[in-house]
Amino acid sequence: MNAVQTPAPIGEAAARKRLHVITWGCQMNVYDSGRMADVLAPLGYAPAAEPDGADMVILNTCHIRDKAAEKVFSELGRLRRLKEATGNRMILAVAGCVAQAEGAEILARAPYVDIVLGPQTYHRLPEMVAQASRAAGAVIETDFPPEEKFDHLPDSATPQGPTAFLTIQEGCDKFCSFCVVPYTRGAEASRPAGAILREARHLVAQGSREITLLGQNVNAWHGEAPGAATWGLGRLLRELAEIPGLTRLRYATSHPRDMDDDLVAAHRDIPSLMPFLHLPVQSGSDRVLAAMNRKHTADDYRRIIDRLRAARPDLALSSDFIVGHPGETDADHEATMALVRDVGFAQAYSFKYSPRPGTPAAGAPMQVAEDVKDSRLQALQALLREQQARFGAGCVGLDMPVLFTGPGRHPGQIVGRSPYLQPVHVSGGANLVGTESIVRIVASHPNSLAGTLVQERQIA
Ligand code: SAH
Ligand code: SF4
Ligand code: F3S
């Protein structure tokens, strides 16, 4: 039995508990970690910067690529020692997509773990903590419960800061050949528009100026709206744009198939919708796209980009690419390189295909040799780096609005975000954090820009 304390009651005594959350994976996990902390706040758990001596540690995991489980077990080995140092008082929880996919194995291999919970059950954490405190064994919750978890969450207690995440859609029905997400996050589900607008207002009231709407397929969002209507993402963005003080909107991650006309038009009509879009294409070869079950061609993608650029000429693009999907030939790889040259990306992520247990591609014939994947990745990344550098260099000399998010690397410096999501370093006081000002870009570096304030006045 784990000698853990029962949750402290709400009130003065409650604030004594320390919660440390370790977050791996995508932005949705970052959002989830914040919400788990919100759910635990009424039990007296306050954030702790370090796991040492914490009353509870949550490891929020990602299963998307390579050796995800091994990485979890090696981190759990480290946390076990910290737990023992607390006389086993620390509650150790494993959350996220590895917990969902391999919950039983985690408990078998790491019996010192107290709680295993999947991404759809974190609203039940208080019960699990109470149970873990009482029970002789560990608690595992990896169902996809029928109730809507968002209905059971309190308002966020801790402000996210000038830039915030807001999950509006979860799960995926697309079943790309390589991907675990439909298995770890379940079926596509959209939150109702009213709840999203309410949460957005709450975030703005807490000081956020920029909100990124999140979903595994965020543009597949189709939410219940007032008057028994259903809205798409374009309409939701129009409504969000009306919230006073919400000066910047973004959304991620999108699927090309769900880029409908209204959403394209939203890029033309909504000035606060930032001119930067992450729209993963994965490959430029129609053969590979078909094998991936993406249900679009490379030319479909080119046409979507043309429509988006017609709507918003200054739109900058980002994408994800996988090299070495089973069956990918040199000619297929060249088709990806050609697509990259045609589109021109401001930024992009690229990965070697990594077989994931239980996905169709993992068992497919014609797996690509590791050294071939390596050389294709190098070639692709060199091209993408070159495009990113060109995009950064093209920003030099421009005046652009920058939303300041925190202190910079050096004293007297602050860092902010350009409309294109580049970090921008500027000399300026901490009092500017949370405001948006015009900055003249004076230099570009591989992953950031440097600028000078040309207008210290807040823009809005
Ligand atoms: N929903 C998004 C992406 C989710 S996963 C979309 O449809 O595009 C984030 C990225 O991880 C993917 O875009 C893909 O490029 C990469 N990825 C997913 N599974 C992978 C695998 N098995 N091997 C390598 N990369 C993978
Ligand atoms: Fe994974 Fe494809 Fe769904 Fe994206 S659309 S989450 S890559 S299955
Ligand atoms: Fe990873 Fe799960 Fe996100 S597998 S990428 S944490 S949806």
Coordinates of C-alpha atoms and ligand atoms in Angstrom, one line a residue:
M1 CA 0.0 0.0 0.0
N2 CA 1.2 3.5 -0.8
A3 CA 1.5 5.6 2.3
V4 CA -0.1 8.7 0.7
Q5 CA -2.0 11.4 2.4
T6 CA -5.7 12.0 1.7
P7 CA -6.4 15.2 -0.2
A8 CA -6.3 18.3 2.0
P9 CA -9.6 20.2 2.2
I10 CA -10.2 23.4 0.4
G11 CA -9.0 26.3 2.5
E12 CA -5.8 27.6 4.2
A13 CA -4.3 24.3 5.0
A14 CA -4.9 23.2 1.4
A15 CA -2.2 25.3 -0.2
R16 CA 0.6 23.2 1.3
K17 CA 0.6 20.5 -1.5
R18 CA 3.0 20.7 -4.3
L19 CA 2.2 19.5 -7.8
H20 CA 4.9 19.1 -10.5
V21 CA 3.7 18.3 -14.1
I22 CA 6.1 17.0 -16.8
T23 CA 4.7 17.6 -20.3
W24 CA 5.8 15.8 -23.4
G25 CA 4.2 15.9 -26.9
C26 CA 1.9 18.3 -28.6
Q27 CA 0.2 21.5 -27.7
M28 CA -2.9 19.6 -26.7
N29 CA -0.8 17.9 -23.9
V30 CA 0.4 21.4 -22.8
Y31 CA -3.2 22.5 -22.6
D32 CA -4.2 19.2 -20.8
S33 CA -1.4 19.7 -18.2
G34 CA -2.7 23.1 -17.4
R35 CA -6.2 21.8 -17.0
M36 CA -5.1 18.9 -14.8
A37 CA -3.5 21.5 -12.5
D38 CA -6.8 23.4 -12.5
V39 CA -8.7 20.3 -11.5
L40 CA -6.3 19.6 -8.6
A41 CA -6.1 23.2 -7.4
P42 CA -9.3 22.9 -5.2
L43 CA -7.6 20.0 -3.5
G44 CA -4.8 22.2 -2.4
Y45 CA -2.2 21.4 -5.1
A46 CA -0.1 24.4 -6.2
P47 CA 2.4 24.2 -9.0
A48 CA 6.0 23.3 -8.1
A49 CA 8.9 24.0 -10.5
E50 CA 10.8 20.8 -9.5
P51 CA 9.7 17.2 -8.9
D52 CA 12.0 16.8 -5.8
G53 CA 9.9 16.6 -2.7
A54 CA 6.6 17.2 -4.6
D55 CA 3.4 15.7 -3.2
M56 CA 2.3 14.7 -6.6
V57 CA 4.0 14.3 -10.0
I58 CA 2.2 13.9 -13.2
L59 CA 4.1 12.6 -16.3
N60 CA 2.0 13.6 -19.3
T61 CA 3.2 11.5 -22.2
C62 CA 3.3 11.3 -26.0
H63 CA 3.1 8.2 -28.1
I64 CA 3.6 9.7 -31.6
R65 CA 7.1 8.4 -32.5
D66 CA 10.0 6.2 -31.5
K67 CA 10.5 4.4 -28.3
A68 CA 7.8 6.4 -26.5
A69 CA 7.3 3.7 -23.9
E70 CA 11.0 3.3 -23.2
K71 CA 11.4 7.0 -22.6
V72 CA 8.5 6.8 -20.1
F73 CA 10.0 3.9 -18.2
S74 CA 13.4 5.6 -18.0
E75 CA 11.8 8.8 -16.6
L76 CA 9.7 6.7 -14.2
G77 CA 12.9 5.1 -12.9
R78 CA 14.2 8.6 -12.0
L79 CA 10.8 9.6 -10.5
R80 CA 10.8 6.4 -8.4
R81 CA 13.9 7.5 -6.6
L82 CA 12.4 10.9 -5.9
K83 CA 9.2 9.2 -4.6
E84 CA 11.2 6.9 -2.3
A85 CA 13.1 10.0 -1.0
T86 CA 9.7 11.3 0.2
G87 CA 9.0 8.1 2.1
N88 CA 6.7 7.1 -0.7
R89 CA 4.4 9.9 0.1
M90 CA 4.6 11.3 -3.4
I91 CA 1.6 10.4 -5.7
L92 CA 3.0 9.4 -9.1
A93 CA 0.6 9.6 -12.0
V94 CA 1.2 8.8 -15.7
A95 CA -1.2 10.6 -18.1
G96 CA -1.5 11.2 -21.8
C97 CA -1.2 9.0 -24.9
V98 CA 1.3 6.4 -23.6
A99 CA -0.9 5.9 -20.6
Q100 CA -3.9 5.4 -22.9
A101 CA -2.1 3.0 -25.1
E102 CA 0.0 1.1 -22.6
G103 CA -1.6 1.6 -19.3
A104 CA -1.6 -2.0 -18.2
E105 CA 2.0 -2.4 -19.1
I106 CA 3.0 0.6 -17.1
L107 CA 1.4 -0.8 -14.0
A108 CA 3.0 -4.2 -14.6
R109 CA 6.5 -2.8 -15.1
A110 CA 6.3 0.2 -12.7
P111 CA 4.1 -0.9 -9.8
Y112 CA 5.2 2.2 -7.8
V113 CA 3.0 4.3 -10.2
D114 CA -0.2 5.2 -8.3
I115 CA -2.5 6.5 -11.1
V116 CA -2.6 5.9 -14.9
L117 CA -5.1 8.1 -16.7
G118 CA -5.9 8.6 -20.4
P119 CA -6.4 12.0 -22.0
Q120 CA -10.2 11.7 -21.8
T121 CA -10.4 11.2 -18.1
Y122 CA -8.4 13.9 -16.4
H123 CA -11.6 15.6 -15.1
R124 CA -11.8 12.5 -12.8
L125 CA -8.4 13.2 -11.2
P126 CA -9.7 14.3 -7.8
E127 CA -11.6 10.9 -7.4
M128 CA -8.5 9.1 -8.6
V129 CA -6.3 10.9 -6.1
A130 CA -8.7 10.1 -3.3
Q131 CA -8.8 6.5 -4.4
A132 CA -5.0 6.3 -4.7
S133 CA -4.8 7.6 -1.2
R134 CA -7.1 4.9 0.2
A135 CA -6.6 1.9 -2.0
A136 CA -4.2 -0.9 -1.8
G137 CA -3.5 -0.9 -5.5
A138 CA -3.0 1.6 -8.3
V139 CA -5.8 3.4 -10.1
I140 CA -6.2 3.1 -13.9
E141 CA -8.7 5.1 -15.9
T142 CA -8.2 4.7 -19.7
D143 CA -11.8 4.5 -20.8
F144 CA -13.4 6.9 -23.2
P145 CA -16.1 7.9 -20.8
P146 CA -19.4 9.0 -22.4
E147 CA -19.6 12.2 -20.5
E148 CA -18.0 15.3 -22.0
K149 CA -14.9 15.9 -19.9
F150 CA -14.9 19.6 -20.6
D151 CA -18.3 19.9 -18.8
H152 CA -16.6 18.8 -15.7
L153 CA -13.7 21.1 -15.6
P154 CA -13.4 24.2 -13.5
D155 CA -12.4 27.6 -15.1
S156 CA -8.6 27.8 -15.4
A157 CA -7.2 29.0 -12.1
T158 CA -3.8 30.0 -13.3
P159 CA -3.5 32.6 -16.1
Q160 CA -1.7 31.2 -19.1
G161 CA -0.1 34.6 -19.9
P162 CA -0.2 36.8 -23.1
T163 CA -0.6 33.7 -25.3
A164 CA -3.0 30.9 -24.5
F165 CA -4.2 27.6 -25.8
L166 CA -7.8 26.6 -25.9
T167 CA -8.8 23.0 -27.0
I168 CA -11.9 23.0 -29.0
Q169 CA -11.8 19.6 -30.7
E170 CA -10.4 16.3 -29.7
G171 CA -9.7 13.0 -31.3
C172 CA -9.4 11.9 -34.9
D173 CA -11.4 9.8 -37.4
K174 CA -8.9 10.0 -40.2
F175 CA -6.8 7.0 -39.5
C176 CA -3.6 7.9 -41.4
S177 CA -1.7 4.7 -41.9
F178 CA 1.2 5.8 -39.7
C179 CA -0.5 7.5 -36.8
V180 CA -1.5 6.4 -33.3
V181 CA -3.7 9.5 -32.5
P182 CA -7.1 7.9 -33.4
Y183 CA -6.3 5.1 -31.0
T184 CA -5.0 7.2 -28.1
R185 CA -7.4 10.1 -28.4
G186 CA -10.5 8.4 -29.7
A187 CA -13.1 9.6 -32.1
E188 CA -13.5 13.2 -33.3
A189 CA -15.5 15.3 -30.9
S190 CA -16.2 19.1 -30.9
R191 CA -16.9 21.3 -27.9
P192 CA -20.0 23.5 -28.2
A193 CA -19.5 27.0 -29.4
G194 CA -20.9 28.6 -26.2
A195 CA -18.4 26.8 -24.0
I196 CA -15.5 27.9 -26.2
L197 CA -16.6 31.5 -26.3
R198 CA -17.0 31.5 -22.6
E199 CA -13.5 30.0 -22.0
A200 CA -12.0 32.5 -24.5
R201 CA -13.6 35.5 -22.6
H202 CA -12.2 34.0 -19.3
L203 CA -8.7 33.7 -20.8
V204 CA -8.8 37.3 -22.0
A205 CA -10.1 38.5 -18.6
Q206 CA -7.0 36.7 -17.2
G207 CA -4.7 38.8 -19.5
S208 CA -4.3 36.6 -22.6
R209 CA -4.2 38.6 -25.9
E210 CA -3.6 35.7 -28.3
I211 CA -5.5 32.5 -28.3
T212 CA -4.5 29.4 -30.3
L213 CA -7.5 27.1 -30.8
L214 CA -6.3 23.5 -30.6
G215 CA -7.5 20.1 -31.9
Q216 CA -5.9 17.1 -33.5
N217 CA -7.9 18.1 -36.5
V218 CA -9.0 21.6 -35.4
N219 CA -10.6 22.5 -38.7
A220 CA -12.8 19.5 -38.5
W221 CA -14.5 21.3 -35.6
H222 CA -18.3 21.4 -36.0
G223 CA -19.8 22.7 -32.9
E224 CA -23.3 23.0 -31.5
A225 CA -24.1 26.7 -31.6
P226 CA -26.9 28.9 -30.3
G227 CA -30.3 28.3 -31.8
A228 CA -29.7 24.6 -32.6
A229 CA -27.3 25.5 -35.4
T230 CA -24.0 23.9 -36.1
W231 CA -21.0 26.2 -36.9
G232 CA -17.8 25.4 -38.7
L233 CA -14.4 26.8 -37.7
G234 CA -14.7 29.9 -39.9
R235 CA -17.9 31.0 -38.2
L236 CA -16.4 30.3 -34.7
L237 CA -13.3 32.5 -35.6
R238 CA -15.6 35.3 -36.7
E239 CA -17.4 35.2 -33.3
L240 CA -14.1 35.0 -31.4
A241 CA -12.8 38.0 -33.3
E242 CA -15.5 40.1 -31.7
I243 CA -14.2 39.6 -28.2
P244 CA -12.7 42.9 -27.0
G245 CA -9.0 42.5 -26.1
L246 CA -8.5 39.3 -28.1
T247 CA -6.1 40.7 -30.6
R248 CA -4.7 37.6 -32.1
L249 CA -6.2 34.3 -33.2
R250 CA -4.5 31.1 -34.5
Y251 CA -5.6 27.5 -34.9
A252 CA -3.6 24.2 -35.0
T253 CA -3.4 21.5 -36.3
S254 CA -5.3 21.4 -39.5
H255 CA -6.0 18.8 -42.1
P256 CA -6.0 19.8 -45.8
R257 CA -9.3 17.9 -46.3
D258 CA -11.2 20.1 -43.9
M259 CA -10.1 23.5 -45.3
D260 CA -13.5 24.6 -46.4
D261 CA -14.5 27.9 -48.3
D262 CA -15.7 29.6 -45.2
L263 CA -12.5 29.0 -43.3
V264 CA -10.4 30.2 -46.3
A265 CA -12.6 33.3 -46.4
A266 CA -12.0 33.8 -42.7
H267 CA -8.3 34.4 -43.5
R268 CA -9.4 37.2 -45.8
D269 CA -12.0 38.8 -43.5
I270 CA -10.6 38.6 -40.0
P271 CA -7.6 40.9 -39.4
S272 CA -6.9 39.3 -36.0
L273 CA -6.5 35.8 -37.6
M274 CA -2.7 35.7 -37.8
P275 CA -1.2 35.2 -41.3
F276 CA 0.5 32.0 -40.4
L277 CA -0.9 28.5 -40.9
H278 CA 0.4 25.1 -39.9
L279 CA -1.1 22.8 -42.6
P280 CA 0.6 19.4 -42.6
V281 CA 0.9 17.7 -46.0
Q282 CA 3.3 14.8 -44.9
S283 CA 4.4 14.0 -48.5
G284 CA 4.5 15.4 -52.0
S285 CA 4.0 12.0 -53.7
D286 CA 0.5 10.9 -54.6
R287 CA 1.5 7.3 -54.3
V288 CA 2.7 7.8 -50.7
L289 CA -0.3 10.1 -49.9
A290 CA -2.6 7.3 -51.0
A291 CA -0.6 4.7 -49.0
M292 CA -0.9 7.1 -46.0
N293 CA -4.6 7.2 -46.4
R294 CA -4.5 11.0 -46.5
K295 CA -7.3 11.2 -49.1
H296 CA -5.8 14.2 -50.9
T297 CA -3.2 14.6 -53.6
A298 CA -0.2 16.9 -53.8
D299 CA -2.0 19.1 -56.3
D300 CA -5.0 19.3 -54.0
Y301 CA -2.6 20.7 -51.4
R302 CA -1.1 23.2 -53.9
R303 CA -4.6 24.3 -54.9
I304 CA -5.6 24.8 -51.2
I305 CA -2.4 26.9 -50.7
D306 CA -3.4 29.0 -53.8
R307 CA -6.9 29.7 -52.4
L308 CA -5.4 30.6 -49.0
R309 CA -2.8 32.9 -50.6
A310 CA -5.5 34.5 -52.7
A311 CA -7.5 35.2 -49.5
R312 CA -4.5 36.4 -47.5
P313 CA -1.5 37.3 -49.7
D314 CA 0.9 37.6 -46.7
L315 CA 0.0 34.1 -45.4
A316 CA 3.1 32.2 -44.3
L317 CA 3.0 28.4 -44.2
S318 CA 4.2 25.6 -42.1
S319 CA 3.9 21.8 -42.5
D320 CA 4.8 18.4 -41.2
F321 CA 6.6 15.9 -43.3
I322 CA 7.4 12.2 -42.9
V323 CA 10.2 10.7 -44.9
G324 CA 10.6 6.9 -45.4
H325 CA 6.9 5.8 -45.1
P326 CA 6.8 2.2 -46.2
G327 CA 7.0 2.0 -50.0
E328 CA 8.5 5.5 -50.5
T329 CA 11.0 5.5 -53.4
D330 CA 13.6 8.0 -54.4
A331 CA 11.2 9.4 -57.0
D332 CA 8.5 9.8 -54.2
H333 CA 11.0 11.7 -52.1
E334 CA 11.9 13.9 -55.0
A335 CA 8.2 14.7 -55.4
T336 CA 8.2 15.9 -51.7
M337 CA 11.2 18.1 -52.4
A338 CA 9.4 19.5 -55.5
L339 CA 6.3 20.3 -53.4
V340 CA 8.4 22.1 -50.8
R341 CA 10.1 24.1 -53.6
D342 CA 6.7 25.0 -55.1
V343 CA 5.0 26.1 -51.9
G344 CA 7.9 27.7 -50.0
F345 CA 7.5 27.2 -46.2
A346 CA 8.3 29.7 -43.5
Q347 CA 8.9 26.9 -41.1
A348 CA 8.3 23.1 -41.0
Y349 CA 8.7 19.9 -39.0
S350 CA 10.1 16.8 -40.6
F351 CA 10.4 13.3 -39.2
K352 CA 11.7 9.9 -40.2
Y353 CA 8.8 7.4 -40.4
S354 CA 8.6 5.5 -37.1
P355 CA 6.6 2.3 -37.0
R356 CA 3.9 2.5 -34.3
P357 CA 2.5 -0.6 -32.8
G358 CA -1.1 -1.3 -34.0
T359 CA -1.0 1.1 -36.9
P360 CA -1.5 -0.3 -40.5
A361 CA 1.9 1.0 -41.8
A362 CA 3.8 -0.7 -39.1
G363 CA 3.1 -4.1 -40.6
A364 CA 3.3 -3.0 -44.2
P365 CA 5.8 -4.5 -46.6
M366 CA 8.7 -2.5 -48.1
Q367 CA 9.8 -0.7 -45.0
V368 CA 12.5 1.8 -45.9
A369 CA 16.1 1.2 -44.6
E370 CA 17.2 3.5 -41.8
D371 CA 20.2 4.9 -43.7
V372 CA 17.9 5.8 -46.6
K373 CA 15.5 7.6 -44.2
D374 CA 18.5 9.4 -42.7
S375 CA 19.7 10.8 -46.0
R376 CA 16.2 11.8 -47.2
L377 CA 15.6 13.6 -43.9
Q378 CA 18.9 15.4 -44.3
A379 CA 18.1 16.6 -47.8
L380 CA 14.6 17.7 -46.8
Q381 CA 15.7 19.5 -43.7
A382 CA 18.5 21.3 -45.6
L383 CA 15.9 22.6 -48.0
L384 CA 13.5 23.6 -45.3
R385 CA 16.2 25.3 -43.3
E386 CA 17.1 27.3 -46.4
Q387 CA 13.5 28.3 -46.9
Q388 CA 13.2 29.3 -43.2
A389 CA 16.3 31.4 -43.5
R390 CA 15.1 33.1 -46.6
F391 CA 11.7 33.9 -44.9
G392 CA 13.5 35.3 -41.9
A393 CA 15.8 37.4 -44.1
G394 CA 12.8 38.7 -45.9
C395 CA 11.5 40.1 -42.6
V396 CA 14.5 42.3 -42.0
G397 CA 13.6 45.9 -42.6
L398 CA 9.9 45.3 -42.0
D399 CA 7.9 46.9 -39.3
M400 CA 5.6 44.3 -37.7
P401 CA 3.4 44.0 -34.6
V402 CA 5.0 42.0 -31.9
L403 CA 3.2 40.6 -28.8
F404 CA 5.6 40.6 -25.9
T405 CA 5.5 37.3 -24.0
G406 CA 8.4 37.4 -21.4
P407 CA 12.0 38.4 -20.6
G408 CA 14.6 37.7 -23.2
R409 CA 17.9 35.9 -22.9
H410 CA 19.8 38.9 -21.7
P411 CA 19.1 41.6 -19.0
G412 CA 17.1 44.5 -20.5
Q413 CA 15.8 42.3 -23.3
I414 CA 12.3 41.0 -23.9
V415 CA 11.0 38.5 -26.3
G416 CA 7.8 38.5 -28.2
R417 CA 6.0 36.8 -31.1
S418 CA 5.7 38.0 -34.7
P419 CA 2.5 37.4 -36.6
Y420 CA 4.4 34.5 -38.2
L421 CA 5.2 32.9 -34.8
Q422 CA 8.9 33.8 -34.9
P423 CA 10.4 34.8 -31.5
V424 CA 11.5 38.5 -31.7
H425 CA 14.1 39.8 -29.3
V426 CA 14.0 43.5 -28.5
S427 CA 15.6 45.8 -25.9
G428 CA 12.8 46.9 -23.6
G429 CA 11.4 46.8 -20.1
A430 CA 9.5 44.0 -18.5
N431 CA 6.5 46.4 -18.3
L432 CA 5.9 45.7 -22.0
V433 CA 5.1 42.1 -21.5
G434 CA 1.5 41.4 -22.4
T435 CA 1.4 44.4 -24.8
E436 CA 1.7 44.5 -28.6
S437 CA 4.0 47.1 -30.3
I438 CA 5.4 47.8 -33.7
V439 CA 9.0 46.5 -34.0
R440 CA 11.4 47.1 -36.8
I441 CA 13.2 43.9 -37.6
V442 CA 16.9 44.5 -37.9
A443 CA 18.4 40.9 -38.0
S444 CA 17.3 37.4 -38.6
H445 CA 18.8 34.3 -37.0
P446 CA 18.1 30.6 -37.7
N447 CA 15.2 30.4 -35.2
S448 CA 14.4 34.0 -34.2
L449 CA 14.5 37.7 -35.2
A450 CA 16.0 40.8 -33.5
G451 CA 14.3 44.2 -33.7
T452 CA 14.0 47.6 -32.2
L453 CA 10.8 49.3 -30.9
V454 CA 9.5 51.9 -33.3
Q455 CA 6.4 52.5 -31.4
E456 CA 6.2 51.9 -27.7
R457 CA 2.5 52.5 -27.7
Q458 CA 0.2 49.6 -27.2
I459 CA -1.5 48.7 -30.4
A460 CA -4.9 47.7 -29.0
Ligands
SAH1 N1 -3.3 15.9 -36.9 C1 -2.2 16.3 -37.5 C2 -0.9 15.8 -36.9 C3 -0.8 15.0 -35.6 S1 0.7 14.2 -35.3 C4 -2.2 16.0 -38.9 O1 -3.1 15.4 -39.4 O2 -1.4 16.5 -39.7 C5 2.0 15.4 -35.6 C6 2.9 14.9 -36.7 O3 3.7 13.8 -36.3 C7 2.3 14.5 -37.9 O4 1.9 15.5 -38.7 C8 3.3 13.6 -38.6 O5 4.1 14.4 -39.4 C9 4.1 13.1 -37.4 N2 3.9 11.7 -37.2 C10 2.8 11.1 -36.8 N3 3.0 9.8 -36.7 C11 4.3 9.5 -37.1 C12 5.1 8.4 -37.3 N4 4.6 7.1 -37.0 N5 6.3 8.5 -37.7 C13 6.9 9.7 -37.9 N6 6.2 10.9 -37.8 C14 4.9 10.8 -37.4
SF4_2 FE1 -2.9 11.3 -37.1 FE2 -3.8 11.6 -39.6 FE3 -5.4 12.0 -37.5 FE4 -3.5 13.7 -38.1 S1 -5.2 13.3 -39.4 S2 -4.0 12.9 -36.0 S3 -1.8 12.4 -38.8 S4 -4.5 10.1 -38.1
F3S3 FE1 1.6 12.9 -28.8 FE2 -0.8 12.3 -28.1 FE3 -0.2 14.7 -28.9 S1 0.6 11.0 -29.1 S2 1.4 14.3 -30.4 S3 0.5 13.7 -27.1 S4 -2.1 13.6 -29.3

